[in-house]
């Protein structure tokens, strides 16, 4: 298996317990491959994958509250507290309060947060673009259908 050549440096031999195990490995290691360059970029700035997920969602939302962000990411407000505080401390995320909704912090990216999110996401886009270029349009469409079917499991 190709994956073994790339990640199996610990001499771990993953055995297949089910015919779908190879597909599960491809999803897991494929996602790691998608994010590896962005994660290096983020790590150099003291950030991680979770910080990028937060920045990504805020960048694509208008006036999102902390509760709405937690729901979108599928995490608790408590789990969101530490990485979001880190983003506030680095002045990558800022908040405002809307008249009539004083209890809610509405999140937005600062200019620095917008630039950082854009660069990290572009690294992922480039990786995905290159991977999709390795197959024809039918293969790309099949991949999208599989990913869509998996994402539908969240509903």
mmCIF file of C-alpha atoms in Angstrom:
data_model
loop_
_atom_site.group_PDB
_atom_site.id
_atom_site.type_symbol
_atom_site.label_atom_id
_atom_site.label_comp_id
_atom_site.label_asym_id
_atom_site.label_seq_id
_atom_site.Cartn_x
_atom_site.Cartn_y
_atom_site.Cartn_z
ATOM 1 C CA UNK A 1 0.000 0.000 0.000
ATOM 2 C CA UNK A 2 1.309 3.466 -0.902
ATOM 3 C CA UNK A 3 0.394 4.886 2.504
ATOM 4 C CA UNK A 4 2.707 2.449 4.251
ATOM 5 C CA UNK A 5 5.667 3.813 2.324
ATOM 6 C CA UNK A 6 4.944 7.343 3.535
ATOM 7 C CA UNK A 7 3.755 7.056 7.134
ATOM 8 C CA UNK A 8 4.817 3.671 8.383
ATOM 9 C CA UNK A 9 8.092 4.821 9.914
ATOM 10 C CA UNK A 10 7.305 3.296 13.317
ATOM 11 C CA UNK A 11 7.369 -0.236 11.896
ATOM 12 C CA UNK A 12 3.683 -0.621 12.594
ATOM 13 C CA UNK A 13 2.015 -3.019 10.238
ATOM 14 C CA UNK A 14 -1.654 -2.091 9.991
ATOM 15 C CA UNK A 15 -3.644 -5.167 9.123
ATOM 16 C CA UNK A 16 -7.012 -5.050 7.481
ATOM 17 C CA UNK A 17 -9.849 -6.351 9.630
ATOM 18 C CA UNK A 18 -12.526 -5.517 7.066
ATOM 19 C CA UNK A 19 -12.592 -4.822 3.313
ATOM 20 C CA UNK A 20 -13.423 -1.157 4.044
ATOM 21 C CA UNK A 21 -10.368 -0.626 6.277
ATOM 22 C CA UNK A 22 -8.244 0.518 3.332
ATOM 23 C CA UNK A 23 -10.855 3.179 2.513
ATOM 24 C CA UNK A 24 -10.873 4.336 6.134
ATOM 25 C CA UNK A 25 -7.081 4.598 6.094
ATOM 26 C CA UNK A 26 -7.233 6.581 2.870
ATOM 27 C CA UNK A 27 -9.698 9.024 4.438
ATOM 28 C CA UNK A 28 -7.620 9.426 7.582
ATOM 29 C CA UNK A 29 -4.224 9.750 5.943
ATOM 30 C CA UNK A 30 -5.652 11.626 2.962
ATOM 31 C CA UNK A 31 -6.938 14.328 5.294
ATOM 32 C CA UNK A 32 -3.567 14.491 7.010
ATOM 33 C CA UNK A 33 -1.945 14.851 3.583
ATOM 34 C CA UNK A 34 -4.379 17.625 2.696
ATOM 35 C CA UNK A 35 -3.552 19.627 5.812
ATOM 36 C CA UNK A 36 0.167 18.905 6.295
ATOM 37 C CA UNK A 37 1.478 22.098 4.650
ATOM 38 C CA UNK A 38 -1.138 24.323 6.282
ATOM 39 C CA UNK A 39 -0.413 22.704 9.644
ATOM 40 C CA UNK A 40 3.313 23.456 9.282
ATOM 41 C CA UNK A 41 2.477 27.050 8.400
ATOM 42 C CA UNK A 42 0.186 27.328 11.440
ATOM 43 C CA UNK A 43 2.632 25.601 13.791
ATOM 44 C CA UNK A 44 5.297 28.178 12.937
ATOM 45 C CA UNK A 45 2.876 30.772 14.314
ATOM 46 C CA UNK A 46 1.990 28.824 17.455
ATOM 47 C CA UNK A 47 -1.334 27.651 16.052
ATOM 48 C CA UNK A 48 -2.886 24.299 15.206
ATOM 49 C CA UNK A 49 -5.563 22.606 13.134
ATOM 50 C CA UNK A 50 -8.301 23.615 15.593
ATOM 51 C CA UNK A 51 -7.308 27.278 15.301
ATOM 52 C CA UNK A 52 -7.568 27.036 11.509
ATOM 53 C CA UNK A 53 -11.023 25.438 11.719
ATOM 54 C CA UNK A 54 -12.177 28.351 13.897
ATOM 55 C CA UNK A 55 -10.669 30.973 11.582
ATOM 56 C CA UNK A 56 -12.116 29.215 8.511
ATOM 57 C CA UNK A 57 -15.670 29.253 9.856
ATOM 58 C CA UNK A 58 -15.513 32.830 11.156
ATOM 59 C CA UNK A 59 -14.132 34.032 7.803
ATOM 60 C CA UNK A 60 -17.156 32.575 6.037
ATOM 61 C CA UNK A 61 -19.814 33.725 8.503
ATOM 62 C CA UNK A 62 -21.453 37.029 9.176
ATOM 63 C CA UNK A 63 -21.932 37.957 12.812
ATOM 64 C CA UNK A 64 -21.423 34.478 14.260
ATOM 65 C CA UNK A 65 -21.743 34.042 18.015
ATOM 66 C CA UNK A 66 -19.539 31.755 20.084
ATOM 67 C CA UNK A 67 -22.457 29.350 20.543
ATOM 68 C CA UNK A 68 -23.141 29.254 16.811
ATOM 69 C CA UNK A 69 -19.441 28.670 16.142
ATOM 70 C CA UNK A 70 -19.359 25.780 18.626
ATOM 71 C CA UNK A 71 -22.445 24.225 17.024
ATOM 72 C CA UNK A 72 -21.009 24.602 13.528
ATOM 73 C CA UNK A 73 -17.736 22.967 14.585
ATOM 74 C CA UNK A 74 -19.538 20.252 16.546
ATOM 75 C CA UNK A 75 -17.779 21.045 19.835
ATOM 76 C CA UNK A 76 -18.857 22.394 23.214
ATOM 77 C CA UNK A 77 -18.428 26.026 24.221
ATOM 78 C CA UNK A 78 -15.999 24.760 26.852
ATOM 79 C CA UNK A 79 -13.852 22.985 24.231
ATOM 80 C CA UNK A 80 -13.823 26.148 22.135
ATOM 81 C CA UNK A 81 -12.745 28.422 24.999
ATOM 82 C CA UNK A 82 -8.983 27.798 25.039
ATOM 83 C CA UNK A 83 -8.238 27.994 21.277
ATOM 84 C CA UNK A 84 -10.570 30.961 20.846
ATOM 85 C CA UNK A 85 -8.883 32.754 23.737
ATOM 86 C CA UNK A 86 -5.544 32.108 22.059
ATOM 87 C CA UNK A 87 -6.865 33.697 18.848
ATOM 88 C CA UNK A 88 -8.095 36.713 20.827
ATOM 89 C CA UNK A 89 -4.685 37.000 22.526
ATOM 90 C CA UNK A 90 -2.933 36.971 19.147
ATOM 91 C CA UNK A 91 -5.419 39.580 17.908
ATOM 92 C CA UNK A 92 -6.527 37.336 15.047
ATOM 93 C CA UNK A 93 -10.165 37.311 16.175
ATOM 94 C CA UNK A 94 -12.130 40.204 17.589
ATOM 95 C CA UNK A 95 -15.661 40.558 18.847
ATOM 96 C CA UNK A 96 -18.422 43.095 19.071
ATOM 97 C CA UNK A 97 -21.792 43.148 20.750
ATOM 98 C CA UNK A 98 -24.983 43.710 18.816
ATOM 99 C CA UNK A 99 -27.605 46.089 20.166
ATOM 100 C CA UNK A 100 -30.350 44.027 21.723
ATOM 101 C CA UNK A 101 -28.093 40.976 22.027
ATOM 102 C CA UNK A 102 -25.676 42.211 24.700
ATOM 103 C CA UNK A 103 -25.021 38.701 26.026
ATOM 104 C CA UNK A 104 -23.654 37.503 22.687
ATOM 105 C CA UNK A 105 -20.161 38.159 21.401
ATOM 106 C CA UNK A 106 -20.246 38.395 17.620
ATOM 107 C CA UNK A 107 -16.969 37.179 16.186
ATOM 108 C CA UNK A 108 -14.998 38.519 13.232
ATOM 109 C CA UNK A 109 -11.458 38.172 11.975
ATOM 110 C CA UNK A 110 -9.025 41.036 12.327
ATOM 111 C CA UNK A 111 -7.021 42.013 9.254
ATOM 112 C CA UNK A 112 -4.182 39.791 10.516
ATOM 113 C CA UNK A 113 -6.633 36.932 11.104
ATOM 114 C CA UNK A 114 -8.068 37.329 7.611
ATOM 115 C CA UNK A 115 -4.590 37.193 6.067
ATOM 116 C CA UNK A 116 -3.500 34.192 8.125
ATOM 117 C CA UNK A 117 -6.700 32.233 7.389
ATOM 118 C CA UNK A 118 -6.418 32.995 3.681
ATOM 119 C CA UNK A 119 -2.832 31.777 3.503
ATOM 120 C CA UNK A 120 -3.472 28.552 5.447
ATOM 121 C CA UNK A 121 -6.579 27.791 3.389
ATOM 122 C CA UNK A 122 -4.774 28.484 0.124
ATOM 123 C CA UNK A 123 -2.160 25.879 1.061
ATOM 124 C CA UNK A 124 -4.987 23.354 1.431
ATOM 125 C CA UNK A 125 -6.647 24.482 -1.810
ATOM 126 C CA UNK A 126 -3.383 24.015 -3.664
ATOM 127 C CA UNK A 127 -2.975 20.488 -2.278
ATOM 128 C CA UNK A 128 -6.577 19.591 -3.131
ATOM 129 C CA UNK A 129 -6.293 21.158 -6.589
ATOM 130 C CA UNK A 130 -3.161 19.099 -7.312
ATOM 131 C CA UNK A 131 -4.774 15.892 -6.047
ATOM 132 C CA UNK A 132 -7.936 16.441 -8.103
ATOM 133 C CA UNK A 133 -5.799 17.094 -11.169
ATOM 134 C CA UNK A 134 -4.557 13.499 -10.892
ATOM 135 C CA UNK A 135 -7.951 12.185 -11.999
ATOM 136 C CA UNK A 136 -10.481 12.979 -14.706
ATOM 137 C CA UNK A 137 -13.769 14.836 -14.227
ATOM 138 C CA UNK A 138 -15.672 11.569 -13.648
ATOM 139 C CA UNK A 139 -13.270 10.656 -10.848
ATOM 140 C CA UNK A 140 -13.574 14.130 -9.359
ATOM 141 C CA UNK A 141 -17.363 13.942 -9.445
ATOM 142 C CA UNK A 142 -17.343 10.478 -7.847
ATOM 143 C CA UNK A 143 -15.109 11.787 -5.069
ATOM 144 C CA UNK A 144 -17.460 14.722 -4.462
ATOM 145 C CA UNK A 145 -20.460 12.375 -4.285
ATOM 146 C CA UNK A 146 -18.723 10.156 -1.720
ATOM 147 C CA UNK A 147 -17.683 13.166 0.383
ATOM 148 C CA UNK A 148 -21.223 14.573 0.169
ATOM 149 C CA UNK A 149 -22.711 11.252 1.274
ATOM 150 C CA UNK A 150 -20.327 11.142 4.239
ATOM 151 C CA UNK A 151 -21.117 14.761 5.175
ATOM 152 C CA UNK A 152 -24.847 13.969 5.062
ATOM 153 C CA UNK A 153 -24.290 11.671 8.048
ATOM 154 C CA UNK A 154 -24.049 14.836 10.155
ATOM 155 C CA UNK A 155 -27.709 15.686 9.447
#
